[in-house]
Short mmCIF file of C-alpha atoms in Angstrom, two decimals:
data_model
loop_
_atom_site.label_atom_id
_atom_site.label_comp_id
_atom_site.label_asym_id
_atom_site.label_seq_id
_atom_site.Cartn_x
_atom_site.Cartn_y
_atom_site.Cartn_z
CA UNK A 99 -11.28 -1.00 -2.93
CA UNK A 100 -11.07 2.64 -3.93
CA UNK A 101 -13.06 5.69 -4.91
CA UNK A 102 -11.83 8.96 -6.40
CA UNK A 103 -11.13 12.24 -4.60
CA UNK A 104 -8.75 15.21 -4.96
CA UNK A 105 -6.22 16.34 -2.34
CA UNK A 106 -2.60 17.45 -1.97
CA UNK A 107 0.08 16.25 0.48
CA UNK A 108 2.49 18.42 2.46
CA UNK A 109 6.05 17.29 3.17
CA UNK A 110 7.97 18.70 6.14
CA UNK A 111 11.71 18.03 6.19
CA UNK A 112 14.32 18.56 8.91
CA UNK A 113 18.05 18.01 8.64
CA UNK A 114 20.75 17.09 11.13
CA UNK A 115 24.43 16.32 10.72
CA UNK A 116 25.68 13.54 13.02
CA UNK A 117 27.81 15.99 14.98
CA UNK A 118 25.14 18.70 15.32
CA UNK A 119 21.95 19.14 17.29
CA UNK A 120 19.04 21.27 16.16
CA UNK A 121 16.41 21.94 13.53
CA UNK A 122 16.42 24.16 10.49
CA UNK A 123 13.27 25.77 11.94
CA UNK A 124 14.61 26.22 15.46
CA UNK A 125 13.66 29.93 15.42
CA UNK A 126 10.03 28.86 15.78
CA UNK A 127 9.60 27.32 19.25
CA UNK A 128 6.64 25.23 18.08
CA UNK A 129 8.39 23.84 15.00
CA UNK A 130 9.56 20.22 14.96
CA UNK A 131 12.98 19.88 16.58
CA UNK A 132 15.54 17.12 16.03
CA UNK A 133 18.25 16.18 18.52
CA UNK A 134 20.92 13.52 18.17
CA UNK A 135 23.09 12.30 21.05
CA UNK A 136 26.64 11.04 20.69
CA UNK A 137 25.48 7.44 21.16
CA UNK A 138 22.98 7.68 18.29
CA UNK A 139 19.67 8.41 20.05
CA UNK A 140 17.65 10.55 17.64
CA UNK A 141 14.58 12.34 19.02
CA UNK A 142 12.18 14.51 17.03
CA UNK A 143 9.57 16.51 18.94
CA UNK A 144 6.67 18.83 18.05
CA UNK A 145 5.47 16.59 15.23
CA UNK A 146 1.78 16.31 14.50
CA UNK A 147 0.39 13.53 16.75
CA UNK A 148 -0.45 10.50 14.62
CA UNK A 149 1.60 11.66 11.66
CA UNK A 150 4.13 9.28 10.09
CA UNK A 151 7.79 10.28 10.12
CA UNK A 152 10.64 8.60 8.25
CA UNK A 153 14.24 8.85 9.48
CA UNK A 154 16.67 8.98 6.55
CA UNK A 155 20.44 9.23 6.06
CA UNK A 156 22.48 10.92 3.35
CA UNK A 157 26.24 10.76 2.92
CA UNK A 158 26.48 14.20 1.30
CA UNK A 159 24.40 17.34 1.25
CA UNK A 160 23.95 19.57 -1.78
CA UNK A 161 20.95 21.83 -1.52
CA UNK A 162 17.57 21.19 0.06
CA UNK A 163 16.68 18.15 -2.07
CA UNK A 164 20.02 17.46 -3.74
CA UNK A 165 20.86 14.22 -2.01
CA UNK A 166 20.30 10.50 -2.38
CA UNK A 167 18.53 9.79 0.89
CA UNK A 168 18.23 6.25 2.29
CA UNK A 169 15.31 5.48 4.62
CA UNK A 170 16.34 3.90 7.91
CA UNK A 171 12.93 3.40 9.50
CA UNK A 172 9.42 4.80 9.73
CA UNK A 173 7.50 5.75 12.87
CA UNK A 174 4.11 7.06 13.96
CA UNK A 175 4.36 10.15 16.16
CA UNK A 176 3.07 9.64 19.69
CA UNK A 177 0.19 11.59 21.24
CA UNK A 178 2.79 14.12 22.36
CA UNK A 179 4.14 14.44 18.79
CA UNK A 180 7.44 12.64 19.43
CA UNK A 181 9.45 9.88 17.81
CA UNK A 182 12.65 8.31 19.14
CA UNK A 183 15.02 5.82 17.57
CA UNK A 184 18.64 4.73 17.53
CA UNK A 185 20.54 5.59 14.37
CA UNK A 186 23.87 3.98 13.32
CA UNK A 187 26.26 6.88 13.93
CA UNK A 188 29.24 4.50 14.10
CA UNK A 189 28.46 3.33 10.56
CA UNK A 190 27.98 6.92 9.39
CA UNK A 191 30.69 9.06 11.04
CA UNK A 192 29.94 11.87 8.60
CA UNK A 193 26.82 12.78 6.71
CA UNK A 194 23.30 13.88 7.46
CA UNK A 195 20.17 12.48 9.06
CA UNK A 196 16.77 13.94 8.37
CA UNK A 197 13.19 13.37 9.49
CA UNK A 198 10.50 13.51 6.81
CA UNK A 199 6.98 13.94 8.14
CA UNK A 200 3.74 13.17 6.31
CA UNK A 201 0.51 14.64 7.69
CA UNK A 202 -1.74 12.32 9.66
CA UNK A 203 -3.80 10.22 7.22
CA UNK A 204 -7.30 11.32 6.22
CA UNK A 205 -9.98 8.69 6.82
CA UNK A 206 -13.65 8.31 5.93
CA UNK A 207 -16.36 7.04 8.25
CA UNK A 208 -16.41 3.66 6.50
CA UNK A 209 -12.70 2.97 7.06
CA UNK A 210 -11.09 4.25 3.87
CA UNK A 211 -7.96 6.38 3.59
CA UNK A 212 -7.23 9.18 1.16
CA UNK A 213 -4.37 8.50 -1.26
CA UNK A 214 -3.26 11.93 -2.54
CA UNK A 215 -2.85 12.74 -6.20
CA UNK A 216 0.61 13.01 -7.70
CA UNK A 217 3.38 11.49 -9.77
CA UNK A 218 5.66 8.74 -8.53
CA UNK A 219 8.22 6.35 -9.94
CA UNK A 220 6.60 2.98 -10.43
CA UNK A 221 8.70 -0.18 -10.62
CA UNK A 222 12.08 -1.38 -9.39
CA UNK A 223 13.61 1.82 -7.99
CA UNK A 224 16.06 -0.07 -5.76
CA UNK A 225 18.16 -1.61 -8.52
CA UNK A 226 17.23 -5.19 -7.69
CA UNK A 227 17.17 -6.21 -11.35
CA UNK A 228 13.49 -7.10 -11.66
CA UNK A 229 13.04 -7.41 -15.46
CA UNK A 230 9.28 -6.78 -15.52
CA UNK A 231 9.43 -3.64 -13.37
CA UNK A 232 11.39 -0.99 -15.24
CA UNK A 233 11.10 2.36 -13.38
CA UNK A 234 8.42 4.53 -15.00
CA UNK A 235 7.08 7.93 -13.97
CA UNK A 236 3.30 7.66 -13.54
CA UNK A 237 0.64 10.17 -12.46
CA UNK A 238 -2.32 8.97 -10.38
CA UNK A 239 -5.34 11.05 -9.37
CA UNK A 240 -6.41 11.03 -5.74
CA UNK A 241 -8.61 8.18 -4.56
CA UNK A 242 -9.74 6.38 -1.41
CA UNK A 243 -8.66 2.87 -0.46
CA UNK A 244 -9.71 0.51 2.33
CA UNK A 245 -7.25 0.79 5.20
CA UNK A 246 -7.34 -2.98 5.72
CA UNK A 247 -7.53 -6.08 3.59
CA UNK A 248 -11.08 -7.31 3.06
CA UNK A 249 -11.76 -9.48 6.09
CA UNK A 250 -13.71 -12.73 5.95
CA UNK A 251 -16.45 -11.10 8.01
CA UNK A 252 -16.71 -8.14 5.65
CA UNK A 253 -16.70 -10.46 2.65
CA UNK A 254 -19.52 -12.58 4.10
CA UNK A 255 -21.81 -9.60 4.73
CA UNK A 256 -21.61 -8.43 1.11
CA UNK A 257 -21.58 -12.01 -0.24
CA UNK A 258 -24.87 -12.72 1.56
CA UNK A 259 -26.43 -9.57 0.13
CA UNK A 260 -25.16 -10.45 -3.34
CA UNK A 261 -26.39 -14.04 -3.44
CA UNK A 262 -29.80 -12.84 -2.27
CA UNK A 263 -29.87 -10.39 -5.17
CA UNK A 264 -29.16 -12.63 -8.19
CA UNK A 265 -25.35 -12.57 -7.98
CA UNK A 266 -23.39 -15.76 -8.62
CA UNK A 267 -19.83 -16.54 -7.47
CA UNK A 268 -17.35 -19.32 -8.22
CA UNK A 269 -16.13 -19.47 -4.62
CA UNK A 270 -17.69 -18.59 -1.29
CA UNK A 271 -14.34 -17.51 0.12
CA UNK A 272 -12.49 -18.85 3.13
CA UNK A 273 -10.21 -17.74 5.94
CA UNK A 274 -7.86 -19.19 8.52
CA UNK A 275 -9.99 -21.03 11.08
CA UNK A 276 -13.00 -19.32 9.47
CA UNK A 277 -12.20 -16.30 11.65
CA UNK A 278 -14.01 -13.12 10.66
CA UNK A 279 -10.93 -10.96 11.39
CA UNK A 280 -8.71 -12.92 9.01
CA UNK A 281 -8.30 -11.81 5.38
CA UNK A 282 -10.63 -13.53 2.94
CA UNK A 283 -8.86 -15.77 0.43
CA UNK A 284 -9.46 -18.34 -2.37
CA UNK A 285 -11.24 -15.61 -4.31
CA UNK A 286 -10.98 -15.44 -8.09
CA UNK A 287 -10.57 -12.10 -9.86
CA UNK A 288 -14.07 -12.46 -11.31
CA UNK A 289 -15.52 -12.94 -7.83
CA UNK A 290 -13.65 -9.88 -6.53
CA UNK A 291 -15.02 -7.71 -9.36
CA UNK A 292 -18.60 -8.90 -8.83
CA UNK A 293 -18.23 -8.44 -5.07
CA UNK A 294 -17.23 -4.80 -5.68
CA UNK A 295 -20.44 -4.28 -7.64
CA UNK A 296 -22.52 -5.89 -4.91
CA UNK A 297 -20.83 -3.76 -2.25
CA UNK A 298 -21.62 -0.67 -4.32
CA UNK A 299 -25.29 -1.57 -4.71
CA UNK A 300 -25.60 -2.48 -1.04
CA UNK A 301 -24.26 0.98 -0.16
CA UNK A 302 -26.53 2.75 -2.65
CA UNK A 303 -23.65 3.64 -4.99
CA UNK A 304 -23.34 3.23 -8.76
CA UNK A 305 -21.62 -0.03 -9.78
CA UNK A 306 -18.39 0.26 -11.78
CA UNK A 307 -18.32 -2.97 -13.82
CA UNK A 308 -20.60 -3.98 -16.71
CA UNK A 309 -20.81 -6.68 -19.37
CA UNK A 310 -21.72 -4.34 -22.24
CA UNK A 311 -20.09 -1.24 -23.71
CA UNK A 312 -23.29 0.76 -23.16
CA UNK A 313 -22.80 0.22 -19.39
CA UNK A 314 -26.38 -1.00 -18.95
CA UNK A 315 -25.81 -4.58 -17.73
CA UNK A 316 -24.22 -4.75 -14.28
CA UNK A 317 -21.71 -7.60 -14.04
CA UNK A 318 -23.25 -10.08 -11.60
CA UNK A 319 -22.71 -13.58 -13.03
CA UNK A 320 -20.23 -15.79 -14.85
CA UNK A 321 -16.53 -15.51 -15.63
CA UNK A 322 -15.93 -13.11 -18.49
CA UNK A 323 -12.82 -11.26 -19.57
CA UNK A 324 -14.97 -8.71 -21.37
CA UNK A 325 -15.71 -6.37 -18.50
CA UNK A 326 -16.42 -2.69 -19.18
CA UNK A 327 -15.59 -0.29 -16.36
CA UNK A 328 -17.36 2.99 -15.78
CA UNK A 329 -14.46 5.02 -14.36
CA UNK A 330 -16.82 7.91 -13.57
CA UNK A 331 -19.03 5.81 -11.27
CA UNK A 332 -18.84 6.44 -7.53
CA UNK A 333 -18.92 2.77 -6.55
CA UNK A 334 -16.21 0.45 -5.24
CA UNK A 335 -13.60 -0.98 -7.58
CA UNK A 336 -10.31 -2.83 -7.64
CA UNK A 337 -7.32 -0.46 -7.72
CA UNK A 338 -5.32 -0.27 -10.89
CA UNK A 339 -1.77 -1.57 -10.61
CA UNK A 340 -0.46 2.01 -10.55
CA UNK A 341 -2.91 3.02 -7.83
CA UNK A 342 -2.01 -0.02 -5.76
CA UNK A 343 1.73 0.62 -5.99
CA UNK A 344 1.37 4.32 -5.15
CA UNK A 345 -0.78 3.40 -2.15
CA UNK A 346 1.61 0.65 -1.05
CA UNK A 347 4.63 2.96 -1.09
CA UNK A 348 2.95 5.19 1.47
CA UNK A 349 4.55 8.38 0.19
CA UNK A 350 8.11 7.04 0.22
CA UNK A 351 10.22 6.98 -2.93
CA UNK A 352 13.13 4.75 -3.84
CA UNK A 353 12.37 2.22 -1.08
CA UNK A 354 11.61 -1.52 -1.31
CA UNK A 355 8.92 -1.49 1.35
CA UNK A 356 6.38 0.96 2.81
CA UNK A 357 8.78 1.64 5.72
CA UNK A 358 12.27 1.50 4.16
CA UNK A 359 14.84 -0.80 2.57
CA UNK A 360 14.79 -3.93 4.77
CA UNK A 361 12.09 -6.28 6.02
CA UNK A 362 11.66 -8.49 9.08
CA UNK A 363 8.83 -10.48 10.64
CA UNK A 364 8.05 -7.59 13.02
CA UNK A 365 6.97 -5.54 10.00
CA UNK A 366 5.06 -8.01 7.82
CA UNK A 367 3.80 -11.58 7.61
CA UNK A 368 5.86 -13.35 4.95
CA UNK A 369 8.11 -16.39 4.40
CA UNK A 370 11.63 -15.29 5.30
CA UNK A 371 14.78 -16.50 3.59
CA UNK A 372 18.50 -15.90 4.02
CA UNK A 373 19.00 -15.41 0.29
CA UNK A 374 18.26 -11.68 0.01
CA UNK A 375 20.46 -9.40 2.08
CA UNK A 376 17.59 -7.03 2.88
CA UNK A 377 15.49 -9.86 4.36
CA UNK A 378 16.25 -9.84 8.10
CA UNK A 379 14.00 -12.84 8.66
CA UNK A 380 14.04 -15.08 10.53
CA UNK A 381 14.04 -17.89 7.97
CA UNK A 382 10.68 -19.56 7.40
CA UNK A 383 7.12 -18.59 8.22
CA UNK A 384 6.47 -15.73 10.61
CA UNK A 385 6.91 -17.23 14.07
CA UNK A 386 3.90 -15.32 15.40
CA UNK A 387 1.51 -17.21 13.10
CA UNK A 388 3.10 -20.55 12.10
CA UNK A 389 1.06 -22.73 14.45
CA UNK A 390 -2.02 -24.82 13.72
CA UNK A 391 -3.28 -25.50 10.21
CA UNK A 392 -2.24 -23.46 7.22
CA UNK A 393 -2.67 -20.86 5.86
CA UNK A 394 -0.51 -18.88 8.29
CA UNK A 395 -2.20 -15.55 7.64
CA UNK A 396 -2.29 -12.79 10.23
CA UNK A 397 -5.42 -10.87 11.30
CA UNK A 398 -6.19 -7.80 9.21
CA UNK A 399 -4.62 -4.69 10.69
CA UNK A 400 -2.07 -6.58 12.80
CA UNK A 401 0.99 -4.65 11.58
CA UNK A 402 1.66 -0.91 11.57
CA UNK A 403 0.12 1.23 8.85
CA UNK A 404 2.12 3.08 6.22
CA UNK A 405 2.02 6.87 5.97
CA UNK A 406 -1.31 6.78 4.13
CA UNK A 407 -2.89 4.73 6.93
CA UNK A 408 -2.92 1.44 4.98
CA UNK A 409 -1.98 -1.89 6.53
CA UNK A 410 -0.78 -5.20 5.05
CA UNK A 411 0.54 -3.59 1.87
CA UNK A 412 3.45 -6.03 2.12
CA UNK A 413 2.98 -9.70 2.93
CA UNK A 414 0.05 -11.71 4.35
CA UNK A 415 -1.96 -12.40 1.15
CA UNK A 416 -1.81 -11.55 -2.54
CA UNK A 417 -4.15 -8.75 -3.62
CA UNK A 418 -6.16 -8.35 -6.81
CA UNK A 419 -5.75 -5.32 -9.09
CA UNK A 420 -7.77 -4.32 -12.15
CA UNK A 421 -5.06 -4.57 -14.84
CA UNK A 422 -4.04 -7.36 -17.14
CA UNK A 423 -0.39 -8.28 -16.70
CA UNK A 424 2.10 -6.74 -19.11
CA UNK A 425 5.84 -6.14 -19.02
CA UNK A 426 5.62 -2.40 -19.67
CA UNK A 427 4.05 0.11 -17.27
CA UNK A 428 2.08 3.17 -18.31
CA UNK A 429 -0.49 1.60 -20.62
CA UNK A 430 -2.33 3.01 -22.45
CA UNK A 431 -0.94 6.23 -20.88
CA UNK A 432 1.22 7.20 -17.92
CA UNK A 433 -1.59 9.48 -16.74
CA UNK A 434 -3.87 7.26 -14.64
CA UNK A 435 -2.93 4.05 -16.54
CA UNK A 436 -5.53 1.30 -16.50
CA UNK A 437 -3.40 -1.42 -18.07
CA UNK A 438 -3.31 -3.07 -21.48
CA UNK A 439 -6.50 -3.97 -23.35
CA UNK A 440 -5.51 -7.66 -23.57
CA UNK A 441 -3.22 -9.96 -21.56
CA UNK A 442 0.45 -10.11 -22.42
CA UNK A 443 1.67 -13.15 -24.41
CA UNK A 444 4.64 -13.12 -22.03
CA UNK A 445 2.55 -13.74 -18.93
CA UNK A 446 4.86 -15.76 -16.61
#
């Protein structure tokens, strides 16, 4: 769920060659400082507590931003403003490491995080050959998004309000073991859209979705593909595909996942394979959750957040967006795209 807001993001960058110790801002004793030992222990101090820092490597250095940096891992700075990790100096005998820090996320009282405005490259930026995800530069205005997946408990509270106020749903929703802290599932797109309207009205906000172009009939019943959004309303809504992808990336660019280039079961709940080289597995369902009856979902908020403060942006359950599917991004414009007017005939 998201609402609109304006804000900018500050990037702080520090560089270190494998054979050197120091920070480019070492003249300021309170500035972040990076040290790297001969056995590959990298420590960065004086970060903002709670901020998210990414450790990256580059084989060559040509100007402040003139390098193709590869993310190694992402960390949340401790209460003392420190991160520590082991970097592969034996695999990189020459080159540069850097630490990129994003400010601590901004949250609202109702558990939403600010996603800052800006352009980003949407699509397959890692060269994995995904045919329906050609890299496209897209601009997205700032907005707020729930930090967690909608839990079964949260769904039930709004669902009860909705059904007591003339709303009708196809499915009542479900969750693993009916646990309130599990993500809600078995929800159709139509139900998700109507639930957003009910959540808005329950909170005293203006609903976003209507069944008429005059925006006078709030969408509360039935399954219709003719839904008219009021993008100026202050209520809850599904993110567009562009908004979702920007939020999921967590401020990183050119990476497969919100934390870097590889994935393992310590970072997300997914079905591992040994087919893709960046999947560190293990093979099969996540061993922390593959007991008892399916589905093997994990509780909302179980894994670490990305740099925007969002959790479960990779794995666990599929998430609904506003857009129809289409093979080309940036429709009808690359400035806050809302998707094509009709579904693609090439829908897989």
